[in-house]
Coordinates of C-alpha atoms in Angstrom, one line a residue:
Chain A
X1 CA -22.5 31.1 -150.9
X2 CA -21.7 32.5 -154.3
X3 CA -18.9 31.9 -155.9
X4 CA -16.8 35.2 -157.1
X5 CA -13.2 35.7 -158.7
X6 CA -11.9 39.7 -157.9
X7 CA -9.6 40.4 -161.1
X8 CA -8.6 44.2 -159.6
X9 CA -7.1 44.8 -156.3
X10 CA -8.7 47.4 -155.3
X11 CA -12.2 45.7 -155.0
X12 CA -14.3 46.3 -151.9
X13 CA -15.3 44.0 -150.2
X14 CA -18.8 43.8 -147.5
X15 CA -18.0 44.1 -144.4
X16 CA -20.8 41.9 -143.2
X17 CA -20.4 39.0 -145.8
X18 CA -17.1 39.3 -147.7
X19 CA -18.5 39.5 -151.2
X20 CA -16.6 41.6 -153.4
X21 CA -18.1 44.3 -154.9
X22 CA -16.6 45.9 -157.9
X23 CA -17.0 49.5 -157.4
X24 CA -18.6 52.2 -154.1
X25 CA -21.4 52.2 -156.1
X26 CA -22.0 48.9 -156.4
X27 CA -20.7 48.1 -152.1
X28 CA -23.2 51.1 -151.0
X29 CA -26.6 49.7 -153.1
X30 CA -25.6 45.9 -151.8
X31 CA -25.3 46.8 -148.2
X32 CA -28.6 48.8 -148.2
X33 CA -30.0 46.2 -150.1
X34 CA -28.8 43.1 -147.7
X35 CA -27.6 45.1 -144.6
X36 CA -29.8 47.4 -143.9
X37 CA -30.1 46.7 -140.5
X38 CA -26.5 46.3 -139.9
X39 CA -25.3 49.2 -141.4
X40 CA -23.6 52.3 -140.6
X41 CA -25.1 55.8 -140.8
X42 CA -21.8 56.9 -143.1
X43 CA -23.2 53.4 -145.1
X44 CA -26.8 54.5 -145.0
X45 CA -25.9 58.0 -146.4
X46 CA -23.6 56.0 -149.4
X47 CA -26.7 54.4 -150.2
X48 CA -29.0 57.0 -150.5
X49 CA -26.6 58.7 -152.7
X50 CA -25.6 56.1 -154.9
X51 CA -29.5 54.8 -155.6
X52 CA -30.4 58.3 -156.2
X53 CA -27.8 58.5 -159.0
X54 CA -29.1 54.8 -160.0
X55 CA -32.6 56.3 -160.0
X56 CA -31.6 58.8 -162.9
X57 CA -29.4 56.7 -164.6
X58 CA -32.5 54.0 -164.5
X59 CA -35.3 56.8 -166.1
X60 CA -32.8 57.7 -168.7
X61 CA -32.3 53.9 -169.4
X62 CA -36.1 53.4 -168.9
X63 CA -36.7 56.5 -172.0
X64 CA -34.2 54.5 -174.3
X65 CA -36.1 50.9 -173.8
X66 CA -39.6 52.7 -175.1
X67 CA -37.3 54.3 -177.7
X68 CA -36.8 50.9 -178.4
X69 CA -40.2 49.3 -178.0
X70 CA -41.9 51.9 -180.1
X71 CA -38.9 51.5 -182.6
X72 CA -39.5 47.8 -183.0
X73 CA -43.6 48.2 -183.0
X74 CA -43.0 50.8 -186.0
X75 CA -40.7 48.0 -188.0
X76 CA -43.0 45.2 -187.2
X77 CA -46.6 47.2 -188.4
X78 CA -44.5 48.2 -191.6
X79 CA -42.9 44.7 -192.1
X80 CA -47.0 43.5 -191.9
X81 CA -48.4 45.6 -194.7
X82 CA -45.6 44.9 -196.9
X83 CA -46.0 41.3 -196.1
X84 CA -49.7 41.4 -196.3
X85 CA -50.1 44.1 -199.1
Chain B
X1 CA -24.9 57.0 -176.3
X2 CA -24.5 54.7 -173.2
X3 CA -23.2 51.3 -173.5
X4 CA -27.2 50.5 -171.8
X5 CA -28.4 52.4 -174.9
X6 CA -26.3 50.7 -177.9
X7 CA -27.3 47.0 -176.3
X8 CA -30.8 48.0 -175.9
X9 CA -30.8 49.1 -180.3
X10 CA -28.3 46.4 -180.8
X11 CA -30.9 44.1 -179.5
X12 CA -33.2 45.1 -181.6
X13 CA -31.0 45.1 -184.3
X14 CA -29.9 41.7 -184.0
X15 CA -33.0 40.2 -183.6
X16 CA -34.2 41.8 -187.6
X17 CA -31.2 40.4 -188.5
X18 CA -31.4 37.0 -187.4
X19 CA -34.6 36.9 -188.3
X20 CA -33.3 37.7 -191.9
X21 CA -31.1 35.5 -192.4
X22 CA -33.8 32.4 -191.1
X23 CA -36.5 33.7 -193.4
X24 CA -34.0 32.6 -196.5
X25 CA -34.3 29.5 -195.0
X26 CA -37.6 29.5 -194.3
X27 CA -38.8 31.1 -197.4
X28 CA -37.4 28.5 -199.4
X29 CA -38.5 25.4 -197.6
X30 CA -41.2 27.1 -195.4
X31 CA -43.5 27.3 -199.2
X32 CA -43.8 23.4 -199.5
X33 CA -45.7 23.6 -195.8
X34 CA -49.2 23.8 -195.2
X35 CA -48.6 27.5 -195.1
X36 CA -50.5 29.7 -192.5
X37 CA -52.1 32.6 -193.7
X38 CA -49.1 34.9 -193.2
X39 CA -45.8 34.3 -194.7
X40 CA -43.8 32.1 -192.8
X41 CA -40.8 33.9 -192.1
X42 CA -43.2 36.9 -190.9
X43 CA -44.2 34.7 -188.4
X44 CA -41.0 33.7 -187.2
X45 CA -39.4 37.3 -187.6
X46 CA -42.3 38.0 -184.8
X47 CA -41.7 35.5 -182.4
X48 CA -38.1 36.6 -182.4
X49 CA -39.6 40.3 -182.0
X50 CA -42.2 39.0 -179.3
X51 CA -39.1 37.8 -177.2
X52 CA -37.3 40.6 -177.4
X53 CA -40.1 43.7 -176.9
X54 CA -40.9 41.2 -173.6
X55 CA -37.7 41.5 -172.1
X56 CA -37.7 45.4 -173.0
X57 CA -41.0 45.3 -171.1
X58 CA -39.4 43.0 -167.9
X59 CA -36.7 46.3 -167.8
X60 CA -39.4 48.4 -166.4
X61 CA -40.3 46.1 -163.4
X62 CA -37.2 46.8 -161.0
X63 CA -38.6 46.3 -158.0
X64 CA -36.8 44.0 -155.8
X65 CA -39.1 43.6 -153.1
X66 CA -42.1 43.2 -155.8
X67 CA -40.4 40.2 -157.4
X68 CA -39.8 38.7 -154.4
X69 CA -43.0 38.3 -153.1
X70 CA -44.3 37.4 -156.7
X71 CA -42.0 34.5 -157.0
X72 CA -42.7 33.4 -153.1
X73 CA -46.6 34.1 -153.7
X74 CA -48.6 30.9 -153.1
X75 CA -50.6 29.1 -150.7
X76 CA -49.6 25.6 -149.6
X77 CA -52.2 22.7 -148.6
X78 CA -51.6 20.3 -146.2
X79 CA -51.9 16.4 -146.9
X80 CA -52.6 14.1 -143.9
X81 CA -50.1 11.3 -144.1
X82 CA -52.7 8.4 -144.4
X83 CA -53.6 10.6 -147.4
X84 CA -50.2 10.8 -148.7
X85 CA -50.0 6.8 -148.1
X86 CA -52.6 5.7 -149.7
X87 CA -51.7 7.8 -152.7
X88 CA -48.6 6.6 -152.9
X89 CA -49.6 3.0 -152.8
X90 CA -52.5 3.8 -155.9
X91 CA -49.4 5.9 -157.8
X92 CA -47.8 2.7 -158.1
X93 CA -49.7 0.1 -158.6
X94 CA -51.1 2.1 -161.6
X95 CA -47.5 2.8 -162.8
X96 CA -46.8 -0.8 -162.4
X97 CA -50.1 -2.0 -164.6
X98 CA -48.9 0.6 -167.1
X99 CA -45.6 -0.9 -167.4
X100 CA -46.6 -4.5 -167.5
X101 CA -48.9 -3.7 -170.0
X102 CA -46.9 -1.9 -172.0
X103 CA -44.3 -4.6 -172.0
X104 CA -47.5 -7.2 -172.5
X105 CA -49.0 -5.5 -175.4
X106 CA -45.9 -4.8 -177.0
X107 CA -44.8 -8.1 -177.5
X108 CA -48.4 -9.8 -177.6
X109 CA -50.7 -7.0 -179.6
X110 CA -50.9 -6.1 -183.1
X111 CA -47.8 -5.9 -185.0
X112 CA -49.3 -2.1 -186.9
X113 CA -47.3 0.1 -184.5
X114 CA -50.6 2.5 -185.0
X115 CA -52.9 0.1 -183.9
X116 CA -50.3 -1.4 -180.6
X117 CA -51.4 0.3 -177.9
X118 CA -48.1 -0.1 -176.5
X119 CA -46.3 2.5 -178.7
X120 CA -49.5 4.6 -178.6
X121 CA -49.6 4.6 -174.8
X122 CA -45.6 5.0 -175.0
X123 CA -45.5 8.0 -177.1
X124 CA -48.6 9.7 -177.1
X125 CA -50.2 8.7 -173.9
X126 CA -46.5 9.1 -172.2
X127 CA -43.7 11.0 -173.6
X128 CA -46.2 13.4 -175.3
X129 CA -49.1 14.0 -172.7
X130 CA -48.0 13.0 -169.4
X131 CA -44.9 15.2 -169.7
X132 CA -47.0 18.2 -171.0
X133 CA -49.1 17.2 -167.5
X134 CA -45.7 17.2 -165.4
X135 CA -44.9 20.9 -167.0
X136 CA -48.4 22.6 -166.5
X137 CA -49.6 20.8 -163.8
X138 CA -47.1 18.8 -161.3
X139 CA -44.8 16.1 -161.1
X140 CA -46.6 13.2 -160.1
X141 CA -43.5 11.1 -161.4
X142 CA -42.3 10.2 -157.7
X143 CA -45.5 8.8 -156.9
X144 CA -46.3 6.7 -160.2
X145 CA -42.9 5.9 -161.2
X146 CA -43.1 1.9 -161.6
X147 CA -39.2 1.4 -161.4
X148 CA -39.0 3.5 -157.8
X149 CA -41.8 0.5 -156.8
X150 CA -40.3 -2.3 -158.7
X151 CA -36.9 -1.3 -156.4
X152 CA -39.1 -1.2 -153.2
X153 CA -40.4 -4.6 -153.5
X154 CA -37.2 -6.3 -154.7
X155 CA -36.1 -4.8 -151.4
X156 CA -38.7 -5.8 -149.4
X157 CA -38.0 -9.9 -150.7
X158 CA -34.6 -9.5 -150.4
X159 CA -32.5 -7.9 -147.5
X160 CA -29.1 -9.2 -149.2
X161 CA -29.8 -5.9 -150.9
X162 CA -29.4 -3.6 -147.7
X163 CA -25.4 -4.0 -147.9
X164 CA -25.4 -3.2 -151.4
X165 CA -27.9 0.1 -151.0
X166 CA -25.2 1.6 -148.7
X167 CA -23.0 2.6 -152.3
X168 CA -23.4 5.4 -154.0
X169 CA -22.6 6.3 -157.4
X170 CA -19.0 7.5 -158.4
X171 CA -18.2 10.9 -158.8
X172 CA -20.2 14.1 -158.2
X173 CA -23.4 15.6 -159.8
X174 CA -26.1 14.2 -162.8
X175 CA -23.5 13.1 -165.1
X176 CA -24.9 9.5 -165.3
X177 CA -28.7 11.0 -166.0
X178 CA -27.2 13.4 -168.6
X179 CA -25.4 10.4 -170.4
X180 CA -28.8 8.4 -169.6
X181 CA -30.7 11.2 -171.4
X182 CA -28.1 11.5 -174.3
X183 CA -28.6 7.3 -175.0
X184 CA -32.6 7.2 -174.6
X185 CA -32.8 10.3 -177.6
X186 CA -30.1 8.7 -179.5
X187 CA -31.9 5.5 -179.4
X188 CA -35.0 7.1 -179.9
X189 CA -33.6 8.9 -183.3
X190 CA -31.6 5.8 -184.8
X191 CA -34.2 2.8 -183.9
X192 CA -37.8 2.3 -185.3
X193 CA -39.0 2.5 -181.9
X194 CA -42.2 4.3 -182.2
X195 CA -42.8 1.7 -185.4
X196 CA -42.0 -1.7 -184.1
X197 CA -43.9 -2.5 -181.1
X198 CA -42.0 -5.7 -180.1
X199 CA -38.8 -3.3 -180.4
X200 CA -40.2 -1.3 -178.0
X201 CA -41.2 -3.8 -175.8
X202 CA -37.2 -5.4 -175.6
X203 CA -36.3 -1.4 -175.2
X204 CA -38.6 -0.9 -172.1
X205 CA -37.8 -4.8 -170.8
X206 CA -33.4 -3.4 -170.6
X207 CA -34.4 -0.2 -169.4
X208 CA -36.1 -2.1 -166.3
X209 CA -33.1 -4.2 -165.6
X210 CA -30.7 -1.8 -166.0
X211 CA -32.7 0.7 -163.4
X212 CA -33.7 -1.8 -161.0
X213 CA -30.1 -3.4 -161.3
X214 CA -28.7 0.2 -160.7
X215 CA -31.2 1.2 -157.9
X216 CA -30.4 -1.9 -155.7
X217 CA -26.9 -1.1 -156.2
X218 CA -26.3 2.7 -155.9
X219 CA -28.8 4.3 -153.3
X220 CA -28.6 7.7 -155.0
X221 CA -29.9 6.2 -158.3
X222 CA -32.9 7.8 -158.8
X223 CA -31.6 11.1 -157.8
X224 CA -28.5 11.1 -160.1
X225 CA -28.5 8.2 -162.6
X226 CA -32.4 7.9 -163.8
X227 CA -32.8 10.7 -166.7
X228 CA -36.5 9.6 -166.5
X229 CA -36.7 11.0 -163.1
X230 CA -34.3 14.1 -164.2
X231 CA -36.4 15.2 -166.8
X232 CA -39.3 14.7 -164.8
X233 CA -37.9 16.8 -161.7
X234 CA -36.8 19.8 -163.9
X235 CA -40.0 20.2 -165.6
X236 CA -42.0 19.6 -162.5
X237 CA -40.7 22.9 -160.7
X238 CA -41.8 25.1 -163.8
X239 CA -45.3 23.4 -163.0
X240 CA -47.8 25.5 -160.6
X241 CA -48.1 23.2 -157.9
X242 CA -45.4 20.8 -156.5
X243 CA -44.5 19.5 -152.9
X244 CA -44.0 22.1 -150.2
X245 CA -43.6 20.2 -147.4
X246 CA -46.0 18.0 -146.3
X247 CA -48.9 18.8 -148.6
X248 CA -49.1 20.4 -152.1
X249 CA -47.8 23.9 -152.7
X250 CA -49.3 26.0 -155.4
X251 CA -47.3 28.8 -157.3
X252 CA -47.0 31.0 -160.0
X253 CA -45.7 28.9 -163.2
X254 CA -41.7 29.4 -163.0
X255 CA -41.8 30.4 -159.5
X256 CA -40.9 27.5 -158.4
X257 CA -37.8 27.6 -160.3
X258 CA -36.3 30.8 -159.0
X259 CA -37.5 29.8 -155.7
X260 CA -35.0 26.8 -154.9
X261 CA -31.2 26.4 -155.0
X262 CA -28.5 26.7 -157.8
X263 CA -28.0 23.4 -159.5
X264 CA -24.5 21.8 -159.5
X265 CA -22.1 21.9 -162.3
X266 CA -23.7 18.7 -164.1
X267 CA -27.1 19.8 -163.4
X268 CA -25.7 23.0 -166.1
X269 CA -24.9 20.2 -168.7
X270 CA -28.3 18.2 -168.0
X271 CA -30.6 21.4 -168.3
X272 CA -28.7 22.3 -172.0
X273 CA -28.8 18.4 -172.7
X274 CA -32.4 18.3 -172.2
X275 CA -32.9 21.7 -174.4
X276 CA -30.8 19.9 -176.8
X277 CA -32.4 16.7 -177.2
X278 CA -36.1 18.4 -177.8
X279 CA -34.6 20.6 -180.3
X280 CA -32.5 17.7 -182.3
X281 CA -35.9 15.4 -181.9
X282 CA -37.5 17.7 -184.1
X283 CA -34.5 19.2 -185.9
X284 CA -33.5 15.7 -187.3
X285 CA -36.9 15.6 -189.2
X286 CA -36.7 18.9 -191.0
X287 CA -36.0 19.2 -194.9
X288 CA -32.9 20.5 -194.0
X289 CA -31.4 18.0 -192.2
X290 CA -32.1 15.2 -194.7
X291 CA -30.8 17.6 -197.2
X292 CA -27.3 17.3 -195.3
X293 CA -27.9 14.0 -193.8
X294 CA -28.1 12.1 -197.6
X295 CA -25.3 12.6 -199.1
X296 CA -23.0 11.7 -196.1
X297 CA -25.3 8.7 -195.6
X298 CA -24.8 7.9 -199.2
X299 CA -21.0 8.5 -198.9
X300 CA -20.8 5.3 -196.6
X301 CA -20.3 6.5 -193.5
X302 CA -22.8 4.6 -190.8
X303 CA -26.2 5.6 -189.9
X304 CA -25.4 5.3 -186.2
X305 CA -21.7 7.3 -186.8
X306 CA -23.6 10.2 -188.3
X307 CA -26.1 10.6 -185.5
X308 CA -24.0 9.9 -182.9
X309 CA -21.8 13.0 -184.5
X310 CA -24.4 15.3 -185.3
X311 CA -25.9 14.8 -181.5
X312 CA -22.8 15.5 -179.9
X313 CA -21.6 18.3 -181.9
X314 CA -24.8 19.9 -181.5
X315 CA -24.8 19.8 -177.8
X316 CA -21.2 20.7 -177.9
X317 CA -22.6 23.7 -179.4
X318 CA -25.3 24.3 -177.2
X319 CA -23.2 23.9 -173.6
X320 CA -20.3 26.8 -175.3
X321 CA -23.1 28.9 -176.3
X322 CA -24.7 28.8 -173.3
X323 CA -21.1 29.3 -171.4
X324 CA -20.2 32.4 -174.0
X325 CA -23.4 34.0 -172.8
X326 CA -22.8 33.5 -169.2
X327 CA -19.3 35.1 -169.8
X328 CA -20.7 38.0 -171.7
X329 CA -23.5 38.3 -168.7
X330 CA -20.0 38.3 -166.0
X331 CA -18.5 41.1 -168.6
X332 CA -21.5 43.3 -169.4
X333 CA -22.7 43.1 -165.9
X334 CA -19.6 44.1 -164.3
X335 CA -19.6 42.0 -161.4
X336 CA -16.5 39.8 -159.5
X337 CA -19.3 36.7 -159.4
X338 CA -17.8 33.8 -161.7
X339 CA -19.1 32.8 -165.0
X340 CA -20.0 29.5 -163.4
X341 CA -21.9 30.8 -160.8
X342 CA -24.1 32.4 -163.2
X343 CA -24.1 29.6 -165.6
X344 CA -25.6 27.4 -162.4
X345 CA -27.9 30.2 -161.2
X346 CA -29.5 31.1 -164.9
X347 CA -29.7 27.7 -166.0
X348 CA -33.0 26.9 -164.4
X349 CA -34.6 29.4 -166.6
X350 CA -33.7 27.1 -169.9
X351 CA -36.3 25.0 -168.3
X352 CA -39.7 26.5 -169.6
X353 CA -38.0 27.2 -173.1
X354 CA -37.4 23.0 -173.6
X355 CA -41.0 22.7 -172.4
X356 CA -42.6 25.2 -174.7
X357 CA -40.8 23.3 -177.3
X358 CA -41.4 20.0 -175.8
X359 CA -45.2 21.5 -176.0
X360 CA -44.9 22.5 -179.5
X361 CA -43.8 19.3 -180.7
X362 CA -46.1 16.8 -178.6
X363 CA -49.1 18.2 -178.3
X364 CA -50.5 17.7 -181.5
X365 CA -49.0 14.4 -181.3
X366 CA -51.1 13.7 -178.1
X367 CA -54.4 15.2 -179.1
X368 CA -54.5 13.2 -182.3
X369 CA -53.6 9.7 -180.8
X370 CA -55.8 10.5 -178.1
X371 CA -58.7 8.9 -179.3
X372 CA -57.6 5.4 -181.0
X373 CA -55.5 5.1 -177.3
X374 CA -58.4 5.8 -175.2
X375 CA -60.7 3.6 -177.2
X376 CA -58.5 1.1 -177.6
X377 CA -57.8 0.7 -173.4
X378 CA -61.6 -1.4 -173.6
X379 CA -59.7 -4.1 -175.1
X380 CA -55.8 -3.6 -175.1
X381 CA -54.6 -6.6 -176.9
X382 CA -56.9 -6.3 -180.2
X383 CA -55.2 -2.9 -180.5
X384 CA -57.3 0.4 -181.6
X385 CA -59.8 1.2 -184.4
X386 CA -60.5 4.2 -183.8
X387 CA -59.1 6.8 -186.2
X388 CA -56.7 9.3 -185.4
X389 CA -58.0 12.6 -184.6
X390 CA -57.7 15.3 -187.5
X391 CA -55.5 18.8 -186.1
X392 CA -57.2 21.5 -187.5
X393 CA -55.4 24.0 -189.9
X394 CA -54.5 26.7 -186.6
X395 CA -52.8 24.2 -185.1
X396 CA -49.8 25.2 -186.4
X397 CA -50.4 28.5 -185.5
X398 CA -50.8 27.7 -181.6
X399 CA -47.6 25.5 -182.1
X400 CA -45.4 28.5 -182.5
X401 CA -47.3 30.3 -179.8
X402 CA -46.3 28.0 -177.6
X403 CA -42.7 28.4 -178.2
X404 CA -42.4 31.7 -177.9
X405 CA -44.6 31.6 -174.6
X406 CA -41.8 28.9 -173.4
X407 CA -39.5 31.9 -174.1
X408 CA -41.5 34.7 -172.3
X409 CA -41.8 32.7 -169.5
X410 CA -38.0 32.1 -169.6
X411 CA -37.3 35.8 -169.5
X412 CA -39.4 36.4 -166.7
X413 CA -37.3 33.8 -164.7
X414 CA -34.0 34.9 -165.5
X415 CA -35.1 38.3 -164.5
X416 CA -36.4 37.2 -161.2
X417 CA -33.0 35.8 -160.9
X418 CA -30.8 38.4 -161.9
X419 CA -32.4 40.6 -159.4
X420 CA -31.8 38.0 -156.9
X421 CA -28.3 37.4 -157.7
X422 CA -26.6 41.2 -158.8
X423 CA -27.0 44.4 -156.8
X424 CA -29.1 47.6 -157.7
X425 CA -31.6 47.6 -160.8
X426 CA -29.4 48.4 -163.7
X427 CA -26.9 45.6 -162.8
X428 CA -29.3 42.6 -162.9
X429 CA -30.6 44.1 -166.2
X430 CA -27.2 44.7 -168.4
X431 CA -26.7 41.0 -167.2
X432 CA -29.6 39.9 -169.1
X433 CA -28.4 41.4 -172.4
X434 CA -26.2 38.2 -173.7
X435 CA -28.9 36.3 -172.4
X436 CA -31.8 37.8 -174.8
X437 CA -29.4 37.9 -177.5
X438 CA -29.1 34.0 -177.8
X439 CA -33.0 33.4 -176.6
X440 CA -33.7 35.6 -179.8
X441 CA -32.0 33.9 -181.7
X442 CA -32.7 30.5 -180.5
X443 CA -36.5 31.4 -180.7
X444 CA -36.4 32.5 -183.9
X445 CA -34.4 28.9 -184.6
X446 CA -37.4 26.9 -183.2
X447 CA -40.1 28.2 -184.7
X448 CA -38.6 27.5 -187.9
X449 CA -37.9 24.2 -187.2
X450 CA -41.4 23.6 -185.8
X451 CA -43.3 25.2 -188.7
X452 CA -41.2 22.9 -191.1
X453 CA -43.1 20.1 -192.9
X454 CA -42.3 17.0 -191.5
X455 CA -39.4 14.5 -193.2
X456 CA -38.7 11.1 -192.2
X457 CA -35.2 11.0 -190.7
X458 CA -32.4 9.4 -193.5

């Protein structure tokens, strides 16, 4: 069981196995995610919803880390041939 | 921007920055080294890079069901229990020769602690390659340890003992193996151990009453009071095969770390106490610390005081930065589970960064007493002739590879793990961001220690 502390009252809560959730979002992708089986069809339609929007939130993310990556690679092949030059 | 997008730069950010501010250090004290071809602080500025371009890298694998069946990937062979037996049996008997010897020689061999086979077995053949075995192949510790044996028979003579056996040790959790693991470093760093063979002898002669004393009296010794064992059983679950069972399991490296509970609250302190202790072994014999360490030495205050300070403070340090990442995982994460659940459930992935270290430190160490210790086992007493073996000049090179592999490995665990313990695919990765952050930081802190020349502790 893992241990959890709800600071906000208005926290949901599974249905299945009391762990508070901090936000719809969050409740829908955990019950598909552990309760698939169990859950409603209301549920199942939550959770397609809210992993949909997770899916575009995720490819913007996903564009920002090879921002990143190719950001760092640029720094590190100019920090060699200063370093080497 | 997102708050996903200013971490992500920040990261990278911070990691040129820290990496800055290490190559003053380095740049400074890094020239008196056998310098590798490349400038020293590039080198470090890399594996500080390396580190965090891998976990930009794990972001893109959000598969739940993937890392599942990577971590539980494996194939298990079964032992037949005559097998098993007689294993057990040969494990210790040989770890019972080694110790008698060890105590033998090192009050009975050559005085040179270079030639004694005792400290050479000790160090080289022990601490140094049979823990790099327990990390990267298995923990055969169960099975050779001499003290579990020496406990069995004192049993087996005695059954006095049985009423005692039914006790078990005060309190809850590791804290006796953490303090255990504390004393043998601090004893390790203040006392000429690895130079005065009988020394080392008396050392090994106290820890064998005091283990055996404690195993007859507290059932649950080896389990909670031995740091031996401890050490042993955290670095034998990053190994690729370990007990599953009743045979031998074998695993991805670090799987087997994601794959089994949440330690308790002391289990948290032991795992940062063991990352501690590697780094202060080697930190204590950079430039640096004799820089700081003279003066206040000269100043009168005690040898033992100064140690005894610096260790503590250090893995004062260590346990709140570890805790201030874990709350900054519970904030950035958003999530209601407490900063320390996640402290117990990331903990186990600090494991392969003190054995990367532990790798960095002793392997050379190992390869070059190798020899004289394996020539000298013909005729133990008369001590070795042989010559140490010479570490080529890309040693050092591989040395920092290896910590900053001990850190890749690392971030693959703690990804495995976040996915296991938060909900969706962006949750488990914001947790992660703290996380990097300090790992950064603390690889770029390691390598620098590593690649300095080596100082004999003030």
């Amino acid at each position: 069981m893992i241990e959890t502390r709800v600071v906000e009252d208005e926290a949901a809560a599974c249905p299945y196995c009391d762990r508070p959730l901090p936000s719809s979002r969050l409740r829908a992708l955990h019950l598909g995610e552990e309760h698939a089986e169990a859950m409603t069809a209301a549920d199942r339609e939550a959770y397609e919803a809210a992993r949909d929007a997770e899916t575009d939130e995720l490819f913007v993310f996903h564009l920002k880390v090879i921002g990143a990556i190719a950001f760092m690679y640029a720094v590190f092949v100019l920090a060699y041939m200063v370093a080497l030059s | 921007m997102t708050r996903a997008g200013r971490i992500g730069i920040a990261v990278g950010i911070a990691t040129l920055v820290l990496a800055g501010r290490v190559s003053a250090h380095a740049g400074t004290l890094g020239s008196a080294t056998d310098a590798p071809p490349l400038p020293g602080w590039l080198l470090v500025v890399t594996g500080g890079g390396v580190v965090g371009i891998s976990f930009l890298f794990t972001t893109l694998v959000t598969d739940h069901d993937l890392l599942r069946s990577t971590v539980e990937r494996g194939r298990t062979l079964s032992i037949s229990s005559s097998l098993r037996h007689g294993v057990s049996v040969l494990g210790s008997a040989l770890g019972m020769a080694a110790l008698v010897g060890v105590v033998l020689i090192g009050f009975l061999g050559p005085r040179d602690a270079t030639a004694n086979l005792a400290v050479l077995g000790v160090w080289a053949g022990w601490w140094a390659g049979y823990t790099v075995s327990v990390y990267l192949v298995g923990n055969s510790w169960p099975v050779l340890n001499p003290w579990r044996a020496l406990v069995g028979s004192v049993e087996r003579v005695s059954d006095r003992t049985a009423g005692w056996r039914a006790r078990t040790l005060p309190g809850d959790g590791v804290w006796p193996a953490t303090i255990g693991l504390v004393a043998l470093v601090f004893l390790e760093v203040v006392m000429p151990i690895a130079e005065q063979p009988r020394l080392l002898a008396t050392i090994v002669v106290g820890y064998t009453v005091l283990t055996v004393a404690g195993a007859v009296r507290y059932r649950d010794w080896f389990a909670r009071a031995d740091p031996v064992t401890a050490v042993f059983r955290w670095y034998g679950r990053l190994a690729p095969f370990g007990p599953d069972g009743d045979g031998i399991g074998a695993r991805l490296p670090g799987a087997g770390l994601v794959r089994g509970d949440p330690p308790s609250a002391w289990g948290v302190t032991f795992v940062v106490t063991l990352l501690w202790v590697t780094t202060f072994d080697g930190f204590v014999s950079t430039p640096a610390w004799a820089a700081v360490a003279r003066p206040v030495l000269a100043a009168g205050i005690p040898r033992l005081v100064v140690y005894l300070v610096a260790m503590l403070v250090g893995l004062g340090l260590f346990r709140g930065a570890y805790r201030l990442a874990c709350r900054g995982s519970r904030r950035n994460a958003g999530t209601y589970v407490t900063t320390t659940a996640i402290e117990r459930w990331f903990v186990v992935a600090l494991v392969p960064i003190a054995a990367g270290y532990h790798l960095a430190h002793f392997l050379g160490y190992a390869v070059s007493f190798g020899p004289p210790l394996v020539a000298g086992l013909g005729s133990p007493l008369a001590g070795a002739s042989v010559p140490v073996a010479v570490l080529p000049d890309w040693f050092g090179a591989l040395e920092l590879l290896f910590v900053v592999v001990g850190h890749l490995v690392a971030i693959a665990v703690a990804h495995a793990l976040a996915f296991e313990l938060f909900t969706g695919r962006l949750q488990p990765i914001r947790s992660q961001y703290p996380f990097v952050l300090v790992m950064v930081g603390y690889t770029v802190t390691s390598m620098w220690i590593v690649s300095q020349p080596y100082v004999r502790p003030p």
